[in-house]
mmCIF file of C-alpha atoms and ligand atoms in Angstrom:
data_model
loop_
_atom_site.group_PDB
_atom_site.id
_atom_site.type_symbol
_atom_site.label_atom_id
_atom_site.label_comp_id
_atom_site.label_asym_id
_atom_site.label_seq_id
_atom_site.Cartn_x
_atom_site.Cartn_y
_atom_site.Cartn_z
ATOM 1 C CA MET A 1 -14.958 -10.685 8.578
ATOM 2 C CA ILE A 2 -15.150 -6.980 8.329
ATOM 3 C CA HIS A 3 -13.767 -5.113 5.563
ATOM 4 C CA SER A 4 -14.074 -1.571 3.969
ATOM 5 C CA ARG A 5 -15.577 -0.101 0.670
ATOM 6 C CA ILE A 6 -16.222 3.112 -1.112
ATOM 7 C CA ILE A 7 -20.016 3.901 -1.278
ATOM 8 C CA ALA A 8 -19.733 7.150 -2.900
ATOM 9 C CA THR A 9 -18.062 9.624 -3.928
ATOM 10 C CA GLY A 10 -18.025 13.534 -4.247
ATOM 11 C CA SER A 11 -15.262 16.738 -5.653
ATOM 12 C CA TYR A 12 -15.619 20.250 -5.879
ATOM 13 C CA LEU A 13 -13.458 22.489 -8.162
ATOM 14 C CA PRO A 14 -13.632 26.608 -7.111
ATOM 15 C CA GLY A 15 -14.066 29.424 -9.601
ATOM 16 C CA GLU A 16 -13.295 29.440 -13.421
ATOM 17 C CA PRO A 17 -10.911 27.652 -15.254
ATOM 18 C CA VAL A 18 -7.519 29.628 -15.163
ATOM 19 C CA THR A 19 -5.521 28.818 -18.355
ATOM 20 C CA ASN A 20 -1.912 29.253 -18.853
ATOM 21 C CA ASP A 21 -2.459 32.228 -21.138
ATOM 22 C CA ASP A 22 -4.670 33.755 -17.986
ATOM 23 C CA LEU A 23 -1.457 32.885 -15.846
ATOM 24 C CA VAL A 24 0.845 34.858 -18.825
ATOM 25 C CA ALA A 25 -1.551 38.016 -18.687
ATOM 26 C CA ARG A 26 -1.494 38.318 -14.817
ATOM 27 C CA GLY A 27 2.505 39.105 -15.247
ATOM 28 C CA ILE A 28 3.863 35.580 -15.251
ATOM 29 C CA ASP A 29 6.725 34.436 -17.242
ATOM 30 C CA THR A 30 5.776 31.395 -19.078
ATOM 31 C CA SER A 31 3.687 30.624 -22.166
ATOM 32 C CA ASP A 32 1.218 27.874 -23.094
ATOM 33 C CA GLN A 33 3.502 25.718 -24.725
ATOM 34 C CA TRP A 34 6.106 25.506 -22.343
ATOM 35 C CA ILE A 35 3.559 24.612 -19.554
ATOM 36 C CA VAL A 36 1.726 22.105 -22.122
ATOM 37 C CA GLU A 37 4.885 20.936 -23.210
ATOM 38 C CA ARG A 38 6.508 20.322 -19.913
ATOM 39 C CA THR A 39 3.519 18.989 -17.647
ATOM 40 C CA GLY A 40 0.431 18.851 -19.849
ATOM 41 C CA ILE A 41 -1.571 21.060 -17.731
ATOM 42 C CA ARG A 42 -3.813 23.230 -19.690
ATOM 43 C CA SER A 43 -5.708 24.787 -16.936
ATOM 44 C CA ARG A 44 -6.781 25.165 -12.723
ATOM 45 C CA HIS A 45 -8.927 26.463 -10.486
ATOM 46 C CA LEU A 46 -7.551 28.814 -7.758
ATOM 47 C CA ALA A 47 -9.688 29.410 -4.930
ATOM 48 C CA ALA A 48 -10.811 32.845 -4.438
ATOM 49 C CA ASP A 49 -9.362 35.065 -1.787
ATOM 50 C CA GLY A 50 -10.500 33.840 2.198
ATOM 51 C CA VAL A 51 -11.892 30.422 0.410
ATOM 52 C CA SER A 52 -10.324 27.707 2.828
ATOM 53 C CA CYS A 53 -9.339 24.289 2.821
ATOM 54 C CA SER A 54 -12.525 23.164 5.015
ATOM 55 C CA GLU A 55 -14.792 25.081 2.645
ATOM 56 C CA LEU A 56 -13.723 23.175 -0.290
ATOM 57 C CA ALA A 57 -13.821 20.238 2.076
ATOM 58 C CA GLU A 58 -17.270 20.861 2.878
ATOM 59 C CA ALA A 59 -18.544 21.145 -0.709
ATOM 60 C CA ALA A 60 -16.966 17.955 -1.702
ATOM 61 C CA SER A 61 -18.283 16.222 1.194
ATOM 62 C CA ARG A 62 -21.775 17.321 0.687
ATOM 63 C CA ARG A 63 -21.836 16.399 -3.192
ATOM 64 C CA ALA A 64 -20.324 12.498 -1.485
ATOM 65 C CA ILE A 65 -23.109 12.136 1.281
ATOM 66 C CA GLU A 66 -25.888 13.131 -0.792
ATOM 67 C CA ALA A 67 -24.501 10.159 -3.425
ATOM 68 C CA ALA A 68 -24.269 8.154 -0.513
ATOM 69 C CA ASP A 69 -28.044 9.300 0.170
ATOM 70 C CA VAL A 70 -26.503 8.725 4.503
ATOM 71 C CA ASP A 71 -27.171 10.801 7.229
ATOM 72 C CA PRO A 72 -24.511 12.648 8.135
ATOM 73 C CA ALA A 73 -24.980 12.128 11.590
ATOM 74 C CA THR A 74 -24.121 8.004 10.848
ATOM 75 C CA ILE A 75 -20.549 9.398 10.256
ATOM 76 C CA ASP A 76 -18.430 8.286 12.628
ATOM 77 C CA LEU A 77 -14.856 8.856 11.512
ATOM 78 C CA ILE A 78 -13.442 11.832 9.415
ATOM 79 C CA ILE A 79 -10.038 12.180 8.186
ATOM 80 C CA VAL A 80 -9.076 15.353 6.293
ATOM 81 C CA ALA A 81 -5.693 14.738 4.081
ATOM 82 C CA THR A 82 -4.305 18.611 3.732
ATOM 83 C CA SER A 83 -1.143 20.557 3.773
ATOM 84 C CA THR A 84 -3.063 23.722 3.410
ATOM 85 C CA PRO A 85 -5.256 23.228 6.293
ATOM 86 C CA ASP A 86 -7.144 26.481 7.508
ATOM 87 C CA PHE A 87 -5.462 26.902 10.341
ATOM 88 C CA ILE A 88 -2.585 24.943 12.194
ATOM 89 C CA PHE A 89 -4.965 24.110 14.747
ATOM 90 C CA PRO A 90 -7.985 23.024 14.846
ATOM 91 C CA SER A 91 -7.787 20.201 12.293
ATOM 92 C CA SER A 92 -9.811 21.077 9.063
ATOM 93 C CA ALA A 93 -11.251 17.602 9.621
ATOM 94 C CA ALA A 94 -12.360 19.169 12.840
ATOM 95 C CA LEU A 95 -14.077 22.274 11.060
ATOM 96 C CA LEU A 96 -15.181 20.251 8.194
ATOM 97 C CA GLN A 97 -16.996 18.361 10.797
ATOM 98 C CA ALA A 98 -18.569 21.106 12.423
ATOM 99 C CA ARG A 99 -20.009 22.713 8.657
ATOM 100 C CA LEU A 100 -21.843 19.285 8.609
ATOM 101 C CA GLY A 101 -23.297 19.474 11.656
ATOM 102 C CA ILE A 102 -21.944 16.151 13.077
ATOM 103 C CA ARG A 103 -21.718 16.619 16.657
ATOM 104 C CA ASN A 104 -20.031 14.772 19.659
ATOM 105 C CA ALA A 105 -20.151 11.799 16.592
ATOM 106 C CA GLY A 106 -16.608 10.153 16.638
ATOM 107 C CA ALA A 107 -13.041 11.166 15.313
ATOM 108 C CA ALA A 108 -12.101 14.275 13.209
ATOM 109 C CA PHE A 109 -8.102 14.260 12.616
ATOM 110 C CA ASP A 110 -5.692 15.630 9.459
ATOM 111 C CA VAL A 111 -3.529 13.816 7.553
ATOM 112 C CA GLN A 112 -0.403 15.495 6.184
ATOM 113 C CA ALA A 113 1.251 13.352 3.512
ATOM 114 C CA VAL A 114 1.368 15.964 0.438
ATOM 115 C CA CYS A 115 0.555 14.511 -2.189
ATOM 116 C CA SER A 116 0.294 10.699 -1.290
ATOM 117 C CA GLY A 117 -2.070 12.516 2.054
ATOM 118 C CA PHE A 118 -5.289 10.631 -0.315
ATOM 119 C CA ALA A 119 -3.588 6.994 0.003
ATOM 120 C CA TYR A 120 -2.753 7.571 3.880
ATOM 121 C CA ALA A 121 -6.260 8.839 4.540
ATOM 122 C CA LEU A 122 -8.170 5.521 2.988
ATOM 123 C CA THR A 123 -5.753 3.573 4.211
ATOM 124 C CA VAL A 124 -5.860 4.357 7.949
ATOM 125 C CA ALA A 125 -9.782 4.837 7.448
ATOM 126 C CA ASP A 126 -9.840 0.934 6.404
ATOM 127 C CA LYS A 127 -7.963 0.027 9.321
ATOM 128 C CA PHE A 128 -9.808 2.170 11.459
ATOM 129 C CA ILE A 129 -13.034 -0.132 9.594
ATOM 130 C CA ARG A 130 -11.595 -3.209 9.615
ATOM 131 C CA SER A 131 -10.635 -2.863 13.213
ATOM 132 C CA GLY A 132 -14.554 -2.456 14.072
ATOM 133 C CA SER A 133 -14.006 0.414 15.469
ATOM 134 C CA HIS A 134 -15.506 2.735 13.660
ATOM 135 C CA LYS A 135 -18.310 1.965 10.884
ATOM 136 C CA ARG A 136 -19.006 4.417 8.537
ATOM 137 C CA ALA A 137 -16.000 6.955 7.456
ATOM 138 C CA LEU A 138 -15.557 10.404 4.949
ATOM 139 C CA VAL A 139 -11.934 10.473 3.848
ATOM 140 C CA VAL A 140 -11.446 13.533 1.904
ATOM 141 C CA GLY A 141 -8.398 15.757 0.349
ATOM 142 C CA ALA A 142 -8.607 18.824 0.308
ATOM 143 C CA GLU A 143 -5.634 21.659 -1.063
ATOM 144 C CA VAL A 144 -5.631 24.958 -1.230
ATOM 145 C CA PHE A 145 -1.993 24.931 -2.314
ATOM 146 C CA SER A 146 -2.639 28.365 -4.431
ATOM 147 C CA ARG A 147 -1.579 29.794 -0.911
ATOM 148 C CA ILE A 148 2.079 28.161 -0.770
ATOM 149 C CA LEU A 149 2.826 28.986 -4.360
ATOM 150 C CA ASP A 150 5.242 31.935 -4.916
ATOM 151 C CA TRP A 151 3.715 33.476 -7.486
ATOM 152 C CA LYS A 152 7.099 35.048 -8.500
ATOM 153 C CA ASP A 153 8.334 31.483 -9.181
ATOM 154 C CA ARG A 154 7.161 30.131 -12.307
ATOM 155 C CA ALA A 155 8.963 26.925 -11.773
ATOM 156 C CA THR A 156 6.384 26.107 -9.485
ATOM 157 C CA CYS A 157 3.653 28.640 -9.624
ATOM 158 C CA VAL A 158 1.688 27.263 -12.720
ATOM 159 C CA LEU A 159 2.365 23.167 -11.938
ATOM 160 C CA PHE A 160 -0.823 23.535 -9.337
ATOM 161 C CA GLY A 161 -4.464 24.122 -8.515
ATOM 162 C CA ASP A 162 -6.986 23.901 -5.743
ATOM 163 C CA GLY A 163 -10.059 21.319 -5.536
ATOM 164 C CA ALA A 164 -11.363 18.447 -2.844
ATOM 165 C CA GLY A 165 -12.479 14.953 -3.284
ATOM 166 C CA ALA A 166 -14.100 13.131 -0.970
ATOM 167 C CA VAL A 167 -15.230 9.442 -0.442
ATOM 168 C CA ILE A 168 -17.475 7.742 1.669
ATOM 169 C CA VAL A 169 -16.324 4.397 3.281
ATOM 170 C CA GLU A 170 -18.127 1.904 4.926
ATOM 171 C CA ALA A 171 -17.968 -1.560 6.875
ATOM 172 C CA ALA A 172 -19.018 -4.127 4.102
ATOM 173 C CA GLU A 173 -19.341 -7.651 4.270
ATOM 174 C CA ARG A 174 -17.599 -7.593 0.281
ATOM 175 C CA PRO A 175 -14.335 -6.684 -0.033
ATOM 176 C CA GLY A 176 -13.807 -3.016 -1.071
ATOM 177 C CA VAL A 177 -10.353 -2.199 0.251
ATOM 178 C CA LEU A 178 -8.189 -5.334 -1.488
ATOM 179 C CA ALA A 179 -4.806 -3.690 -0.192
ATOM 180 C CA SER A 180 -3.356 -0.951 0.147
ATOM 181 C CA ALA A 181 0.646 0.365 1.483
ATOM 182 C CA ILE A 182 2.545 3.423 2.240
ATOM 183 C CA HIS A 183 5.693 4.051 2.660
ATOM 184 C CA ALA A 184 8.306 7.348 4.156
ATOM 185 C CA ASP A 185 11.835 8.438 3.492
ATOM 186 C CA GLY A 186 12.239 11.608 4.943
ATOM 187 C CA SER A 187 15.587 11.591 3.658
ATOM 188 C CA TYR A 188 14.177 13.260 0.199
ATOM 189 C CA ASN A 189 12.743 16.220 2.647
ATOM 190 C CA PRO A 190 15.146 18.937 0.719
ATOM 191 C CA ILE A 191 13.703 17.914 -2.635
ATOM 192 C CA LEU A 192 10.015 19.191 -1.985
ATOM 193 C CA CYS A 193 9.195 21.415 0.810
ATOM 194 C CA VAL A 194 7.476 24.572 2.277
ATOM 195 C CA PRO A 195 10.455 24.762 4.781
ATOM 196 C CA GLY A 196 9.157 27.876 6.753
ATOM 197 C CA THR A 197 7.315 28.025 10.250
ATOM 198 C CA VAL A 198 5.173 30.475 11.997
ATOM 199 C CA SER A 199 6.715 31.099 15.725
ATOM 200 C CA GLY A 200 6.114 34.470 17.997
ATOM 201 C CA GLY A 201 3.524 35.437 15.667
ATOM 202 C CA THR A 202 6.251 35.921 12.296
ATOM 203 C CA VAL A 203 6.757 33.168 9.942
ATOM 204 C CA ILE A 204 10.201 31.968 10.212
ATOM 205 C CA GLY A 205 12.160 30.889 7.170
ATOM 206 C CA ASP A 206 10.697 30.344 3.498
ATOM 207 C CA PRO A 207 6.815 29.852 3.612
ATOM 208 C CA PHE A 208 6.579 28.669 0.101
ATOM 209 C CA LEU A 209 6.912 25.469 -2.111
ATOM 210 C CA ARG A 210 10.720 24.753 -2.943
ATOM 211 C CA MET A 211 11.134 21.584 -5.499
ATOM 212 C CA ASP A 212 13.989 20.004 -6.978
ATOM 213 C CA GLY A 213 11.963 18.957 -10.242
ATOM 214 C CA GLN A 214 13.975 16.589 -12.252
ATOM 215 C CA ALA A 215 15.106 14.616 -8.831
ATOM 216 C CA VAL A 216 11.115 14.791 -8.101
ATOM 217 C CA PHE A 217 10.570 13.710 -11.145
ATOM 218 C CA LYS A 218 12.963 10.594 -11.283
ATOM 219 C CA PHE A 219 12.005 9.754 -7.368
ATOM 220 C CA ALA A 220 8.123 9.578 -8.194
ATOM 221 C CA VAL A 221 8.097 7.301 -11.211
ATOM 222 C CA ARG A 222 10.510 4.878 -9.429
ATOM 223 C CA VAL A 223 8.216 4.680 -6.415
ATOM 224 C CA LEU A 224 4.746 4.811 -7.937
ATOM 225 C CA GLY A 225 5.820 1.523 -10.366
ATOM 226 C CA ASP A 226 7.385 0.038 -7.006
ATOM 227 C CA VAL A 227 3.779 0.528 -4.343
ATOM 228 C CA ALA A 228 1.687 -0.742 -7.332
ATOM 229 C CA HIS A 229 3.596 -3.821 -7.652
ATOM 230 C CA GLU A 230 3.567 -3.784 -4.376
ATOM 231 C CA VAL A 231 -0.142 -3.669 -3.352
ATOM 232 C CA LEU A 232 -1.187 -6.264 -6.578
ATOM 233 C CA GLU A 233 1.290 -9.305 -4.689
ATOM 234 C CA ASP A 234 -0.534 -8.691 -1.801
ATOM 235 C CA ALA A 235 -3.918 -8.902 -3.800
ATOM 236 C CA GLY A 236 -2.869 -11.821 -5.991
ATOM 237 C CA LEU A 237 -3.202 -10.021 -9.006
ATOM 238 C CA SER A 238 -1.479 -8.331 -12.259
ATOM 239 C CA THR A 239 -1.882 -5.224 -13.862
ATOM 240 C CA ASP A 240 -4.127 -7.012 -16.348
ATOM 241 C CA ASP A 241 -6.870 -7.534 -13.663
ATOM 242 C CA VAL A 242 -7.200 -4.070 -12.396
ATOM 243 C CA ASP A 243 -9.541 -1.616 -15.222
ATOM 244 C CA TRP A 244 -8.306 1.906 -13.754
ATOM 245 C CA LEU A 245 -5.157 3.406 -12.715
ATOM 246 C CA ILE A 246 -5.288 6.517 -11.089
ATOM 247 C CA PRO A 247 -2.330 8.012 -10.413
ATOM 248 C CA HIS A 248 -1.630 11.269 -8.862
ATOM 249 C CA GLN A 249 -1.995 13.881 -10.552
ATOM 250 C CA ALA A 250 1.415 15.729 -11.159
ATOM 251 C CA ASN A 251 2.228 15.929 -14.592
ATOM 252 C CA ILE A 252 1.255 13.947 -17.757
ATOM 253 C CA ARG A 253 5.010 13.044 -18.418
ATOM 254 C CA ILE A 254 5.068 11.449 -14.689
ATOM 255 C CA LEU A 255 1.464 9.506 -15.687
ATOM 256 C CA GLN A 256 2.930 8.216 -18.779
ATOM 257 C CA ALA A 257 6.453 7.232 -17.636
ATOM 258 C CA THR A 258 4.295 5.465 -14.409
ATOM 259 C CA ALA A 259 1.747 3.329 -16.993
ATOM 260 C CA LYS A 260 5.024 2.685 -19.221
ATOM 261 C CA ARG A 261 6.240 0.972 -16.459
ATOM 262 C CA LEU A 262 3.874 -0.867 -15.395
ATOM 263 C CA GLY A 263 3.063 -2.121 -18.650
ATOM 264 C CA VAL A 264 -0.548 -0.093 -18.956
ATOM 265 C CA SER A 265 -1.576 1.681 -22.066
ATOM 266 C CA MET A 266 -2.994 5.214 -20.842
ATOM 267 C CA ASP A 267 -6.380 4.328 -22.302
ATOM 268 C CA ARG A 268 -6.653 3.074 -18.748
ATOM 269 C CA VAL A 269 -4.894 5.787 -16.943
ATOM 270 C CA VAL A 270 -7.607 8.902 -15.397
ATOM 271 C CA THR A 271 -5.981 11.813 -16.408
ATOM 272 C CA THR A 272 -7.025 15.089 -14.815
ATOM 273 C CA VAL A 273 -3.885 16.736 -15.044
ATOM 274 C CA ASP A 274 -4.542 18.694 -17.711
ATOM 275 C CA GLN A 275 -7.821 20.496 -16.783
ATOM 276 C CA HIS A 276 -6.777 20.453 -12.609
ATOM 277 C CA GLY A 277 -3.328 20.950 -12.587
ATOM 278 C CA ASN A 278 -1.170 19.146 -9.581
ATOM 279 C CA THR A 279 -3.971 19.502 -6.213
ATOM 280 C CA SER A 280 -2.162 17.341 -4.466
ATOM 281 C CA ALA A 281 -4.216 15.422 -1.461
ATOM 282 C CA ALA A 282 -6.975 16.331 -3.950
ATOM 283 C CA SER A 283 -5.946 15.202 -6.899
ATOM 284 C CA ILE A 284 -6.926 10.983 -6.421
ATOM 285 C CA PRO A 285 -10.323 11.384 -5.356
ATOM 286 C CA LEU A 286 -10.968 14.475 -7.812
ATOM 287 C CA ALA A 287 -9.630 12.031 -10.984
ATOM 288 C CA LEU A 288 -12.216 8.886 -8.761
ATOM 289 C CA ASP A 289 -15.174 11.040 -8.943
ATOM 290 C CA LEU A 290 -14.659 12.287 -12.222
ATOM 291 C CA ALA A 291 -14.754 8.727 -13.618
ATOM 292 C CA VAL A 292 -17.144 7.381 -11.615
ATOM 293 C CA ARG A 293 -19.261 10.265 -12.915
ATOM 294 C CA ASP A 294 -19.029 9.671 -16.245
ATOM 295 C CA GLY A 295 -19.855 6.056 -15.466
ATOM 296 C CA ARG A 296 -15.768 4.820 -16.908
ATOM 297 C CA ILE A 297 -15.972 3.927 -12.999
ATOM 298 C CA ARG A 298 -18.845 1.255 -12.203
ATOM 299 C CA GLY A 299 -19.362 -1.200 -9.341
ATOM 300 C CA GLY A 300 -17.479 -4.068 -9.530
ATOM 301 C CA SER A 301 -14.712 -2.110 -11.342
ATOM 302 C CA ARG A 302 -10.797 -2.713 -10.091
ATOM 303 C CA VAL A 303 -8.980 0.716 -9.433
ATOM 304 C CA LEU A 304 -5.643 1.465 -8.933
ATOM 305 C CA LEU A 305 -5.081 4.331 -6.961
ATOM 306 C CA GLU A 306 -1.649 5.731 -6.167
ATOM 307 C CA GLY A 307 0.230 8.917 -5.201
ATOM 308 C CA VAL A 308 3.611 10.341 -3.697
ATOM 309 C CA GLY A 309 4.502 13.594 -2.565
ATOM 310 C CA GLY A 310 6.764 15.719 0.045
ATOM 311 C CA GLY A 311 8.591 13.768 2.781
ATOM 312 C CA PHE A 312 8.850 11.971 0.405
ATOM 313 C CA THR A 313 5.954 9.587 1.045
ATOM 314 C CA TRP A 314 4.019 7.421 -1.049
ATOM 315 C CA GLY A 315 0.915 4.487 -1.068
ATOM 316 C CA ALA A 316 -1.256 2.994 -2.741
ATOM 317 C CA VAL A 317 -4.533 1.139 -2.486
ATOM 318 C CA LEU A 318 -6.229 -1.464 -4.597
ATOM 319 C CA LEU A 319 -10.134 -1.060 -4.851
ATOM 320 C CA SER A 320 -13.307 -3.148 -5.815
ATOM 321 C CA MET A 321 -16.060 -0.759 -6.171
HETATM 322 N N1 ACO B 401 7.869 28.698 -18.308
HETATM 323 C C1 ACO B 401 9.003 29.087 -19.218
HETATM 324 N N2 ACO B 401 9.644 28.726 -19.049
HETATM 325 C C2 ACO B 401 9.981 27.827 -17.639
HETATM 326 C C3 ACO B 401 9.126 27.871 -16.481
HETATM 327 C C4 ACO B 401 8.227 28.102 -16.742
HETATM 328 N N3 ACO B 401 7.244 28.200 -16.109
HETATM 329 N N4 ACO B 401 9.772 27.420 -15.562
HETATM 330 C C5 ACO B 401 11.224 26.803 -15.780
HETATM 331 N N5 ACO B 401 11.067 27.184 -16.934
HETATM 332 C C6 ACO B 401 12.496 27.686 -17.676
HETATM 333 C C7 ACO B 401 13.923 27.474 -17.033
HETATM 334 O O1 ACO B 401 13.937 28.521 -16.422
HETATM 335 C C8 ACO B 401 15.082 27.060 -17.563
HETATM 336 O O2 ACO B 401 15.508 27.586 -18.247
HETATM 337 P P1 ACO B 401 16.820 27.677 -19.025
HETATM 338 O O3 ACO B 401 16.944 27.161 -19.591
HETATM 339 O O4 ACO B 401 17.385 29.587 -19.069
HETATM 340 O O5 ACO B 401 17.505 27.789 -17.702
HETATM 341 C C9 ACO B 401 14.017 26.172 -18.259
HETATM 342 O O6 ACO B 401 12.835 26.640 -18.532
HETATM 343 C C10 ACO B 401 14.661 24.779 -17.957
HETATM 344 O O7 ACO B 401 13.861 24.316 -16.771
HETATM 345 P P2 ACO B 401 13.904 23.382 -15.562
HETATM 346 O O8 ACO B 401 14.115 23.567 -14.450
HETATM 347 O O9 ACO B 401 15.604 22.531 -16.098
HETATM 348 O O10 ACO B 401 12.849 21.943 -16.197
HETATM 349 P P3 ACO B 401 12.420 21.051 -16.993
HETATM 350 O O11 ACO B 401 12.927 20.245 -17.987
HETATM 351 O O12 ACO B 401 13.181 20.239 -15.487
HETATM 352 O O13 ACO B 401 10.612 21.390 -16.639
HETATM 353 C C11 ACO B 401 9.287 20.354 -14.618
HETATM 354 C C12 ACO B 401 10.253 21.380 -14.958
HETATM 355 C C13 ACO B 401 8.131 20.491 -15.243
HETATM 356 C C14 ACO B 401 9.334 20.566 -12.942
HETATM 357 C C15 ACO B 401 10.094 19.053 -14.461
HETATM 358 O O14 ACO B 401 10.669 18.624 -13.851
HETATM 359 C C16 ACO B 401 8.924 18.252 -13.890
HETATM 360 O O15 ACO B 401 8.296 17.782 -14.205
HETATM 361 N N6 ACO B 401 9.088 17.623 -12.674
HETATM 362 C C17 ACO B 401 8.468 16.850 -11.321
HETATM 363 C C18 ACO B 401 8.200 17.848 -10.952
HETATM 364 C C19 ACO B 401 6.750 17.865 -10.875
HETATM 365 O O16 ACO B 401 5.617 17.381 -11.558
HETATM 366 N N7 ACO B 401 6.530 18.014 -9.155
HETATM 367 C C20 ACO B 401 5.489 18.377 -8.837
HETATM 368 C C21 ACO B 401 4.773 18.554 -7.177
HETATM 369 S S1 ACO B 401 5.136 16.793 -6.802
HETATM 370 C C22 ACO B 401 4.336 16.048 -6.831
HETATM 371 O O17 ACO B 401 3.157 16.285 -6.794
HETATM 372 C C23 ACO B 401 5.166 14.446 -6.556
#
């Protein structure tokens, strides 16, 4: 039986941290105290003008490829989870394949599931590998969310950041992905969306992120709890068997409420929201890479990743590293 497992991770954050006080200095009507109390965010990274999703994805991917010590030409599947692609088309995954100098080597495509995009992309890669059709995948979450923020809307612009995280997943005899589940309910689309499009060379509608923060909060805590139980039950395990929980990093209060609902203490939750803000599809692989590189997550660790985002979409992946 073929399994899939993560053999290496990498990540990249653009530029220097931008603190809450830096945002105040840029003229946003907010305060460090308001942002920290409501969200736990202290700083985020914002890509410089002209820096694209595929550029961040390339930097994170090169670190994962280096850690895996594999020849990029052996990667036969590239999936980029993003809601802020370089272009309408081609996909950021195809652009990433070109940036990495991989030619004519299998499939490359984007997955668009907003903040649960990485859980979706990893689930897709696992199914491709277990089917036997592909052997080595590069799975990336990369975002330049700063491009779709209304910097005049203080209720949203302080929450997000830019960055990328990547993993190399390959066929293995020992199970790495123990269970996964992905879900969607599109009827919730109005509570978190970017309701614009491009037509005839013009932006039609609103090109900025809009959110009903309190509705998102309640929805996120409920489904993050449900989907965690779903994958644990599928694997025949309980939360006591999980070494590390890595929820999507939206807001420290969502992380705390989810951990409490699952009966997991916060010292088993990898937390980056304070330093990264919400980097959407990049938040889970960024946190995973951080905890791998600082030694908290090592070979044999059981890790539960879970995301929730616009759509609404949600999902979880249970890993043995
Ligand atoms: N600085 C200062 N004051 C602010 C700011 C700000 N950045 N933003 C809003 N306020 C003010 C409002 O104007 C309002 O003032 P008023 O009472 O005078 O009218 C007051 O703060 C309260 O505003 P609310 O929107 O009710 O604030 P709330 O307590 O709901 O907190 C927040 C907002 C932090 C967004 C919260 O709803 C939340 O955490 N929601 C979760 C949403 C989330 O994390 N989304 C991330 C994307 S979704 C995802 O990744 C799954």
